[in-house]
Coordinates of C-alpha atoms in Angstrom, one line a residue:
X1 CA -39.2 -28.6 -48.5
X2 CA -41.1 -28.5 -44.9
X3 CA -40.2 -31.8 -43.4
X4 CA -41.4 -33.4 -40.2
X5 CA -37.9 -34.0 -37.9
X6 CA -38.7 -37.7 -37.6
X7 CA -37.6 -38.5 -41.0
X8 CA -34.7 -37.0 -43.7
X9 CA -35.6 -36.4 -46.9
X10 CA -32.4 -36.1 -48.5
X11 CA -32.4 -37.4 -52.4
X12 CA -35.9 -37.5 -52.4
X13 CA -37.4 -33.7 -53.3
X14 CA -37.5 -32.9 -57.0
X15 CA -38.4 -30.1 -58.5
X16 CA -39.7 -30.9 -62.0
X17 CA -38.0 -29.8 -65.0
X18 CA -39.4 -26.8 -67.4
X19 CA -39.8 -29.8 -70.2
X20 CA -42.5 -31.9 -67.8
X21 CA -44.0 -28.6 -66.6
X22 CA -45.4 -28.1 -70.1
X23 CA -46.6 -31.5 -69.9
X24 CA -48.4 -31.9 -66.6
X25 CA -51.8 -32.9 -66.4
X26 CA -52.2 -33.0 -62.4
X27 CA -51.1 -31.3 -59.2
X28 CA -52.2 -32.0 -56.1
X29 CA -51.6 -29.5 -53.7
X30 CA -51.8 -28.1 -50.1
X31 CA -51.0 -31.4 -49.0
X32 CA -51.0 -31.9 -45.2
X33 CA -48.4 -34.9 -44.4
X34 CA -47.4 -36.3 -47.3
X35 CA -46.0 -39.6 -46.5
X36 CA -42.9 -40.9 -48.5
X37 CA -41.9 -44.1 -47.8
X38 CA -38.1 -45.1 -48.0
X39 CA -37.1 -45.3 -51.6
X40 CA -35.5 -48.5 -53.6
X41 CA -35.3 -49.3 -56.9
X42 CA -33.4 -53.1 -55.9
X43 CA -35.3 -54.7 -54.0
X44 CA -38.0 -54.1 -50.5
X45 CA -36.8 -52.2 -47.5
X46 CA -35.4 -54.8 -44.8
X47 CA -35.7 -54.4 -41.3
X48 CA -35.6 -51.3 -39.5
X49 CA -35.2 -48.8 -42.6
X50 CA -38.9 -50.0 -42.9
X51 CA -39.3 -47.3 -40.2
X52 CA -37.5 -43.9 -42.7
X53 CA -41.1 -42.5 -43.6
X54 CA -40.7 -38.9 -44.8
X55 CA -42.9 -36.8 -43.6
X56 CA -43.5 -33.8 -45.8
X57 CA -45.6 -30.7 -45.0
X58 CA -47.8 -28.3 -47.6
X59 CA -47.0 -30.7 -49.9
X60 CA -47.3 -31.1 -53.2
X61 CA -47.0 -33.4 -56.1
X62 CA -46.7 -33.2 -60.2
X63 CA -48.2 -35.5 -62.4
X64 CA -47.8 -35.5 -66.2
X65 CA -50.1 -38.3 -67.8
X66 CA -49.7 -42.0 -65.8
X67 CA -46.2 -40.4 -64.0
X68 CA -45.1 -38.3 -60.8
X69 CA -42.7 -35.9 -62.0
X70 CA -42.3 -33.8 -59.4
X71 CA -42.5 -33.5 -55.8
X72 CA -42.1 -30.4 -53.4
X73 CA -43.6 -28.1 -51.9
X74 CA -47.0 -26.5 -52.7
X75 CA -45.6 -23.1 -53.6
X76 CA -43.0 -24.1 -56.0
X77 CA -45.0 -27.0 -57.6
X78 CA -47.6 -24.7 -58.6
X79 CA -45.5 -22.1 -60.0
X80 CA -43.8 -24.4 -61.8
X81 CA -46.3 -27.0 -62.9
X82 CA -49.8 -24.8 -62.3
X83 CA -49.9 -23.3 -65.7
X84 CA -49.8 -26.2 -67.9
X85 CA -52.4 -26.2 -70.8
X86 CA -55.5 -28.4 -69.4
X87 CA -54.3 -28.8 -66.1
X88 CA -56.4 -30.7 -63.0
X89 CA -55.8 -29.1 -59.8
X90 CA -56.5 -31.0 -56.9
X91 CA -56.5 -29.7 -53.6
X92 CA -55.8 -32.1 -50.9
X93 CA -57.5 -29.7 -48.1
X94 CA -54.8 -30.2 -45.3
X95 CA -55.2 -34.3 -45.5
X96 CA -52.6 -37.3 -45.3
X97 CA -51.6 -38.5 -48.7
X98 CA -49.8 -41.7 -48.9
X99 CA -48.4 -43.9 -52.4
X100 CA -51.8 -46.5 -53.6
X101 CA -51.7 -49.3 -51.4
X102 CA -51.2 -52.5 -52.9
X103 CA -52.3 -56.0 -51.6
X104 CA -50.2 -58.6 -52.4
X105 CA -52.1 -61.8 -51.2
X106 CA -55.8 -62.3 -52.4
X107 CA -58.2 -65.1 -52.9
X108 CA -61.1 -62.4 -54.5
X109 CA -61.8 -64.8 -56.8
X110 CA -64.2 -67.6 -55.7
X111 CA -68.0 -68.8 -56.0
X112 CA -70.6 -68.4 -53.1
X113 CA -69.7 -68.1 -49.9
X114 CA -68.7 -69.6 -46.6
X115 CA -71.1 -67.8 -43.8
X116 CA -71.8 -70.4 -41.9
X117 CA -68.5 -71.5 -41.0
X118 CA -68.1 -68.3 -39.8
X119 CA -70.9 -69.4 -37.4
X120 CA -69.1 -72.5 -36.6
X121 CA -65.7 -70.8 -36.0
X122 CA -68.1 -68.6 -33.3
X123 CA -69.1 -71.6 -32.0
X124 CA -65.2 -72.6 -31.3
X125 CA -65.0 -75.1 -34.4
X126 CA -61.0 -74.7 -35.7
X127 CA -60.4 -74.7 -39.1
X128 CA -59.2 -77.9 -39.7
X129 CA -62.7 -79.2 -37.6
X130 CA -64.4 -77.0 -40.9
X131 CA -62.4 -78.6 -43.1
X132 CA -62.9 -82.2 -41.8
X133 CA -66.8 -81.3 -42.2
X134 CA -66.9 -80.4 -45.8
X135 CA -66.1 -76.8 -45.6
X136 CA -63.0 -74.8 -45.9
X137 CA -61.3 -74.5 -49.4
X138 CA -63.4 -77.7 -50.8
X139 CA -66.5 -76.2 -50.1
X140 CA -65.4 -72.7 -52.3
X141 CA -64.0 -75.3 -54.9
X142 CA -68.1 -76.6 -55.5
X143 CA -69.0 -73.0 -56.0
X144 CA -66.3 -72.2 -58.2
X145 CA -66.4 -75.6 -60.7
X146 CA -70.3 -75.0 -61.1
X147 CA -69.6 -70.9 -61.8
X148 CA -68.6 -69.9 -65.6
X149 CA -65.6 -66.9 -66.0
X150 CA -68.4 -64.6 -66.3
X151 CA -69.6 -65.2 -63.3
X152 CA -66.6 -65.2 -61.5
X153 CA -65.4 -62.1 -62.9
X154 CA -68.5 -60.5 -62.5
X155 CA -68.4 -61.1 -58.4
X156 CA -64.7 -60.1 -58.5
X157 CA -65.4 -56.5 -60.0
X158 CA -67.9 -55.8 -57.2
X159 CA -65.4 -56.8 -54.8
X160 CA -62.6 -55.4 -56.5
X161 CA -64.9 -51.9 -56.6
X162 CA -65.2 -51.8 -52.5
X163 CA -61.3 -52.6 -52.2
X164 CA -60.5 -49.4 -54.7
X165 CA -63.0 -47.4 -52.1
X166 CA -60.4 -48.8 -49.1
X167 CA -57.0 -47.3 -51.2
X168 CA -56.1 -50.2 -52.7
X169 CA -54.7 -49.5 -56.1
X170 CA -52.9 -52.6 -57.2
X171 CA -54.2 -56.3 -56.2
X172 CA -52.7 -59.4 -56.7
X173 CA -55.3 -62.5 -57.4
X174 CA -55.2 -66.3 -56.8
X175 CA -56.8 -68.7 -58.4
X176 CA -56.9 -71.8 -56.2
X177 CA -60.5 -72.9 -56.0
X178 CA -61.1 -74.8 -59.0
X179 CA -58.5 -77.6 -58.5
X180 CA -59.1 -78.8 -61.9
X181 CA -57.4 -77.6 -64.8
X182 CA -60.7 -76.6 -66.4
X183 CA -61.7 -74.3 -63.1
X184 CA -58.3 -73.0 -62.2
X185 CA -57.8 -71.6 -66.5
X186 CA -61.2 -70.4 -65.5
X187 CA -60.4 -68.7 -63.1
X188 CA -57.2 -67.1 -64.4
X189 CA -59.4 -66.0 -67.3
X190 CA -61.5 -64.5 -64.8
X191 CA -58.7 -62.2 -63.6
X192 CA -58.1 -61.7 -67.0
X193 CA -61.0 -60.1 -67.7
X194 CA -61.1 -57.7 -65.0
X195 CA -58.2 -56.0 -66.0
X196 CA -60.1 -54.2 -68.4
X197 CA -63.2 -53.5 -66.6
X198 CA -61.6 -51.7 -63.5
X199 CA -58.7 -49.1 -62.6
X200 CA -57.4 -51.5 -60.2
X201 CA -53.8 -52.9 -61.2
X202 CA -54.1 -57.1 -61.3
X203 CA -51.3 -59.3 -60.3
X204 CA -52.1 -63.0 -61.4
X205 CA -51.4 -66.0 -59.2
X206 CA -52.1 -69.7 -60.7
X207 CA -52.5 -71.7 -57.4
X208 CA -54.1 -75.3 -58.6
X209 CA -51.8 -76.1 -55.6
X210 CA -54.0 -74.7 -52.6
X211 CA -55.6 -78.0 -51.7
X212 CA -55.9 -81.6 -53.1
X213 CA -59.2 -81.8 -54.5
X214 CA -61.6 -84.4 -52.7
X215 CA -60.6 -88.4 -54.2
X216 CA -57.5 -87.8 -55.7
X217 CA -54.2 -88.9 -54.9
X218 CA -51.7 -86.3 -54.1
X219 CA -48.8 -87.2 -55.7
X220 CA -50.9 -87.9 -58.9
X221 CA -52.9 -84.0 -58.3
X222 CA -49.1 -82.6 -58.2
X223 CA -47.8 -84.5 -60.8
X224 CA -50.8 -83.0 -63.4
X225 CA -49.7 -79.5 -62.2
X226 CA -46.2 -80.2 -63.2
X227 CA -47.0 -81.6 -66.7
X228 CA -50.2 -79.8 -67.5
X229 CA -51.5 -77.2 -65.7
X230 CA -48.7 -74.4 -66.5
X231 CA -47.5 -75.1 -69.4
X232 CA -51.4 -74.0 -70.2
X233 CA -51.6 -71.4 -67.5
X234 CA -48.3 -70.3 -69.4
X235 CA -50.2 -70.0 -73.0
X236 CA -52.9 -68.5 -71.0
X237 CA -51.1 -65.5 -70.0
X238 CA -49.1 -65.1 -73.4
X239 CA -53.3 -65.1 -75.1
X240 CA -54.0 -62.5 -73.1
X241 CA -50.7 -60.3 -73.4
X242 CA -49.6 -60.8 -69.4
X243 CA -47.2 -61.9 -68.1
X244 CA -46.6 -65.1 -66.8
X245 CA -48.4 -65.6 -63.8
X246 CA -46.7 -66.5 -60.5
X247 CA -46.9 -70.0 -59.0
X248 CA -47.8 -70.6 -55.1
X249 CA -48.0 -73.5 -53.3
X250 CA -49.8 -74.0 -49.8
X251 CA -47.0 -76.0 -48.1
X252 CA -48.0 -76.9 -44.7
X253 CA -49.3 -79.7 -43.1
X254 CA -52.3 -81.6 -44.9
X255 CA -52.0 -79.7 -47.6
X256 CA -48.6 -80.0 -49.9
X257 CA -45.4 -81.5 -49.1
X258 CA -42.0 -80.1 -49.1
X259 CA -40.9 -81.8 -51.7
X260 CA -44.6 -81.7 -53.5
X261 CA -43.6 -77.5 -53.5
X262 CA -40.0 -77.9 -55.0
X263 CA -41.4 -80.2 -57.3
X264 CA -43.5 -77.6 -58.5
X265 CA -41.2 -74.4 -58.6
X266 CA -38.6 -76.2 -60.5
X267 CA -41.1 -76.7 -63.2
X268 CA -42.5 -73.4 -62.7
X269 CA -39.4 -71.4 -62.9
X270 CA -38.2 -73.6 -66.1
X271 CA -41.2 -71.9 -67.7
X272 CA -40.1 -68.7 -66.3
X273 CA -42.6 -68.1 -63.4
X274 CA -42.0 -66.7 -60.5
X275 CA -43.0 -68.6 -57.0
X276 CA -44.3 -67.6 -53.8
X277 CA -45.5 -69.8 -51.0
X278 CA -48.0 -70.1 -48.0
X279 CA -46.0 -70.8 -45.1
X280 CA -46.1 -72.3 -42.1
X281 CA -49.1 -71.0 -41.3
X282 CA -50.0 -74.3 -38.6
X283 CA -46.5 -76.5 -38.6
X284 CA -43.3 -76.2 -40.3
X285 CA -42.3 -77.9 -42.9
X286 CA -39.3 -76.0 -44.3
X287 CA -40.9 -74.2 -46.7
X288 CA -39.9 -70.6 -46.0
X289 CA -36.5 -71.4 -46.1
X290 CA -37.1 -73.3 -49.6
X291 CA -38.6 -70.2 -50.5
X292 CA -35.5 -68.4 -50.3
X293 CA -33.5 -71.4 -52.0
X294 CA -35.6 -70.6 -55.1
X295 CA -35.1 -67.0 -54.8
X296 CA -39.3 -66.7 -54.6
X297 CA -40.9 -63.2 -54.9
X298 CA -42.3 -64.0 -51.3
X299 CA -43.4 -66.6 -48.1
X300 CA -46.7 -65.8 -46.9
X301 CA -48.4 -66.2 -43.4
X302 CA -45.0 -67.5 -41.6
X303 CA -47.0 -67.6 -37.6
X304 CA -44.6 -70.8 -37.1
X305 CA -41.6 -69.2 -39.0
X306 CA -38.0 -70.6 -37.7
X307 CA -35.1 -68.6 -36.2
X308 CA -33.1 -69.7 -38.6
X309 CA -35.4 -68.9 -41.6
X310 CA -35.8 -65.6 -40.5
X311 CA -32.0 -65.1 -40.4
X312 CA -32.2 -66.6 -44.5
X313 CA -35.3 -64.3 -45.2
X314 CA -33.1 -61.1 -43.4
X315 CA -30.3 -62.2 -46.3
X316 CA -32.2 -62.5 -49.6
X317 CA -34.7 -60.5 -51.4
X318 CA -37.7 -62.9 -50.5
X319 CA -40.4 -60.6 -49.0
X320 CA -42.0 -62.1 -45.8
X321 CA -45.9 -61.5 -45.9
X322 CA -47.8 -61.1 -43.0
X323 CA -51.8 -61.6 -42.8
X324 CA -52.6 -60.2 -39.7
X325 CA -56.5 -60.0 -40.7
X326 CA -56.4 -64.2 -40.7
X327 CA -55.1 -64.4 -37.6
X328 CA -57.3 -61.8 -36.4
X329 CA -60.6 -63.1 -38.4
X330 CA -59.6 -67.3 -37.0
X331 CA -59.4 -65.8 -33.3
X332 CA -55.9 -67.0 -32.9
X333 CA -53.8 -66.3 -30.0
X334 CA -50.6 -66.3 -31.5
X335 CA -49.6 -63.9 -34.2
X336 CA -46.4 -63.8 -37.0
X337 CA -43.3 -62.6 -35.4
X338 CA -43.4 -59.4 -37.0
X339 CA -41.1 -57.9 -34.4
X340 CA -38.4 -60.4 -34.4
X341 CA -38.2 -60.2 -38.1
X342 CA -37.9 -56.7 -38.4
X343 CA -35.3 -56.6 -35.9
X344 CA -33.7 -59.1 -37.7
X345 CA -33.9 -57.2 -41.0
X346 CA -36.5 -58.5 -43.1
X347 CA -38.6 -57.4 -45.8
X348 CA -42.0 -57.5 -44.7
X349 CA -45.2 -56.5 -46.3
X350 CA -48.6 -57.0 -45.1
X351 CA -51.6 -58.0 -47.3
X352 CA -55.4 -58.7 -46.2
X353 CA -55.5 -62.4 -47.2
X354 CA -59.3 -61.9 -48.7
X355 CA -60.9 -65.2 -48.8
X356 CA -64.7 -66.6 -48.8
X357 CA -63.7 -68.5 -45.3
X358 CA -60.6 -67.3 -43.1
X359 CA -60.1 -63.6 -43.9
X360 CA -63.1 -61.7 -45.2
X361 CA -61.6 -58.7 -45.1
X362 CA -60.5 -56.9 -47.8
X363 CA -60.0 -53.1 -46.0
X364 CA -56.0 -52.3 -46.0
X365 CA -56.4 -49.3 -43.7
X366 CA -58.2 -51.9 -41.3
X367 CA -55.0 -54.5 -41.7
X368 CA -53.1 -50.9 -41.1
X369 CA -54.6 -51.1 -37.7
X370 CA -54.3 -54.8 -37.0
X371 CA -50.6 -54.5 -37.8
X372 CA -49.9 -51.8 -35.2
X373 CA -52.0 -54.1 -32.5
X374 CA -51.4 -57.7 -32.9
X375 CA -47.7 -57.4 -34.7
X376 CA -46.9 -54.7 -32.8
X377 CA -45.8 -52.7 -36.0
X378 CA -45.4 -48.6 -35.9
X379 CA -47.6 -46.8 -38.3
X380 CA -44.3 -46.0 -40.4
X381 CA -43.5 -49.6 -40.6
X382 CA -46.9 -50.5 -41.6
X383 CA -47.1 -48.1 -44.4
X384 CA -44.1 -49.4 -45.7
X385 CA -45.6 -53.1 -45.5
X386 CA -48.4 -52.1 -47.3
X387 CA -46.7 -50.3 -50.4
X388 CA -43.1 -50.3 -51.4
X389 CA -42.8 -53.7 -50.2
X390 CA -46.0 -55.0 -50.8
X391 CA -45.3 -53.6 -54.4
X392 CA -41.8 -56.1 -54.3
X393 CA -43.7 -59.0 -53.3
X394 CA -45.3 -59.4 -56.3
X395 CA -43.0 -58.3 -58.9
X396 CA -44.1 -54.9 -59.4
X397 CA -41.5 -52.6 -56.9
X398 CA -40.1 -50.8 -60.1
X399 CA -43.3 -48.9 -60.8
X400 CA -45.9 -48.8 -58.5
X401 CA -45.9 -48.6 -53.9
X402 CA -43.8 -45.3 -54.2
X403 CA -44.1 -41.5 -54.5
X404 CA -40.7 -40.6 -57.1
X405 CA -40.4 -39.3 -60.4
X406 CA -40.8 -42.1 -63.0
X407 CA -43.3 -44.1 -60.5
X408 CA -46.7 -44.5 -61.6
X409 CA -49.4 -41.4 -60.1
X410 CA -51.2 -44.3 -57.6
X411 CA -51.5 -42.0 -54.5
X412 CA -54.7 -42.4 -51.6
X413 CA -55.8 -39.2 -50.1
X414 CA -57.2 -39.8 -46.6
X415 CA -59.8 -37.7 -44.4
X416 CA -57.1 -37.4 -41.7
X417 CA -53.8 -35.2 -41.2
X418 CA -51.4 -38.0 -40.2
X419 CA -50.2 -41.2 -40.5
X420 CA -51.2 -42.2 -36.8
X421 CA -54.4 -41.7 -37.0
X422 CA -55.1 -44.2 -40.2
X423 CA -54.3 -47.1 -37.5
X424 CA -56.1 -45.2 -34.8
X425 CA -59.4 -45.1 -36.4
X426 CA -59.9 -48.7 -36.6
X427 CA -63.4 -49.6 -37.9
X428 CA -64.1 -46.7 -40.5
X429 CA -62.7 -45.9 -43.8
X430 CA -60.6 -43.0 -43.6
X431 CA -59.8 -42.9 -47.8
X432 CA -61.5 -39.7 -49.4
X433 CA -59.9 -39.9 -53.0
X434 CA -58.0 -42.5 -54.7
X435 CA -55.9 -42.1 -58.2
X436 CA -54.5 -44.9 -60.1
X437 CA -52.4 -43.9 -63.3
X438 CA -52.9 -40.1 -62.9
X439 CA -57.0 -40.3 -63.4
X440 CA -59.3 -40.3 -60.1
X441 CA -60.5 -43.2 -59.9
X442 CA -62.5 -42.7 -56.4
X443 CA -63.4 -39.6 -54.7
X444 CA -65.8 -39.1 -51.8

């Protein structure tokens, strides 16, 4: 197979067997870069192995039903896999093809909107000056608790309908604006529901733990997550034939405790949930480094991230997620340590952080861009952040964020020949087609 030099693509070209030639149902050929990031099946790529992208040229790929099954180069794929009975050829016209890219940190899910504190952040308000006026996350929790599942999960498929137009193949979803167990299971129901009404793969989050809702006591708000809320957002799951959702906590200061967020993912994890947690995303409490104590899928935002957590996070399978759209969106002149952590091999994945008030942005080749900028990522590292371990960070690195055999056929075809230039042309959308389980889902 044609390779670009940068990269070595040993173990990872497969020509499909006779057997799955009979049974493909796609090929997509004529392939102009396709872009391989590094393959794992234990875990996300740490540090600077984030940087092995293969390169392929006049590529090609097999696809039999929801599955790659083989990968090489145009020529051979075709006259191996072109004559299958019923067979969609699709040709990729010279353009980049990367795996789906999947967001792994979403707040899609809310009722109304928060435009005017985008006014007031123009205006030089902080966040926490929103917040102490009646916006931020209490303001999204009125909108939510006076919006039924419908609702909400009508509003989610129109957003969840742009973000499949951006690439994005698999989402993860928070709930976190109800902050009362009636609105959060309503809003898990919501996400739910729009598993069958869109292509887009959904990752379920229960956060009741995202803020304190307004005249309650903290300890007593924590205590009814503990006892209450998942056991139900447990039977929840189990109704609707998922599995169990995972459990994050915002741990940072005015928010949740350090001990508030053990409490909570040793009662989590008895139920068999996974955790993940937001981060010292304005002080430090400890809580990346509890996050790695309790083995957590991920720690999310980390701008105030410790030395020595990053040396933890470089040792364990805990995925460090960076937001670079929230930094960006809240005008912030510090950004995550992306650099120091990669050098210091860790995991890192990248997600856009959608939210009604700090991050309404929902466009992963845009966080692409604002990776390479303000974290000072390459393009290869980026695209690594944004599937394989993006894919790890929420539980879901054995089958989707990789081109292999056996993966599942969630691959964005882009109207450009390289990697580079998805970064490089900030401020459009570069995607042109977008399959999720073998099917086109989008195509311009």
């Amino acid at each position: 197979m044609p390779e670009n030099s940068r990269a070595s693509t040993q173990g990872r070209e497969h020509q499909g067997a006779s057997s799955e030639a009979s049974k493909t149902t796609m090929v997509i050929h004529s392939i102009g870069e396709l872009a391989i990031p590094p393959i794992s099946k234990d875990g996300a790529i740490h540090g600077k192995e984030m940087a092995n992208v293969a390169r392929h040229k006049n590529a090609a790929i097999a696809i039999a039903g929801e599955k790659i099954v083989g990968i090489g180069t145009s020529d051979d794929i075709l006259k191996e896999h072109g004559k299958a009975k019923d067979i969609q050829l699709v040709d990729a016209g010279g353009k980049l093809v990367t795996p789906g890219l999947v967001d792994p940190h979403t707040h899609l899910i809310f009722g109304g909107n928060r435009a005017s504190e985008f006014i007031m952040r123009c205006q030089g308000k902080t966040y926490a000056e929103i917040a102490e006026a009646g916006g931020g996350i209490v303001a999204s929790m009125r909108a939510t608790r006076s919006a039924t599942a419908d609702e909400l999960a009508k509003t989610g498929l129109f957003r969840l309908q742009r973000m499949l137009q951006a690439g994005t193949t698999t989402c993860e979803i928070k709930t976190g604006y109800g902050l009362d167990a009636q609105s959060e299971l309503a809003m898990l129901q919501a996400i739910y529901k729009l598993r069958g009404q869109q292509p887009v793969e959904l990752v379920a989050t229960f956060m009741p733990a995202h803020a304190v809702p307004p005249g309650e006591d903290r300890e007593s708000y924590v205590q009814e997550i503990v006892d209450d809320m998942l056991s139900r957002a447990s039977k929840l799951s189990k109704e609707h034939g998922a599995d169990a959702p995972i459990i994050d906590v915002f741990c940072d200061r005015g928010y949740f405790t350090l001990e508030d967020t053990r409490k909570i993912f040793v009662a989590a994890q008895a139920l068999g949930m996974p955790t993940k947690v937001h981060a010292d995303e304005f002080v430090n409490l400890g809580a990346t480094k509890l996050a790695v104590e309790h083995q957590s899928l991920s720690a999310d935002h980390l701008l105030n991230v410790s030395d020595e957590e990053i040396t933890k996070l470089a040792s364990s399978k805990t995925v460090a997620v960076l937001l670079p759209g929230t930094s960006f969106y809240l005008n912030l002149a510090e950004h995550a340590p992306a650099r120091k952590m990669i050098e210091s091999g860790v995991a890192v994945a990248l997600g856009s952080d959608f939210n009604p008030g700090s991050c309404h942005i929902f466009s992963l080749p845009l966080i692409w861009g604002l990776a390479c900028l303000h974290l000072r990522m390459t393009p290869e590292e980026a695209l690594t952040a944004l599937t394989v371990n993006s894919a790890y960070a929420i539980g879901a690195g054995d089958k989707v964020g990789q081109i292999a055999p056996g993966y599942q056929a969630d691959i964005t075809i882009y109207d450009v020949q390289t990697i580079e230039e998805v970064p490089y042309n900030l401020g459009w959308n570069p995607v042109n087609t977008t399959i999720k389980k073998g099917a086109i889902v989008h195509r311009i």
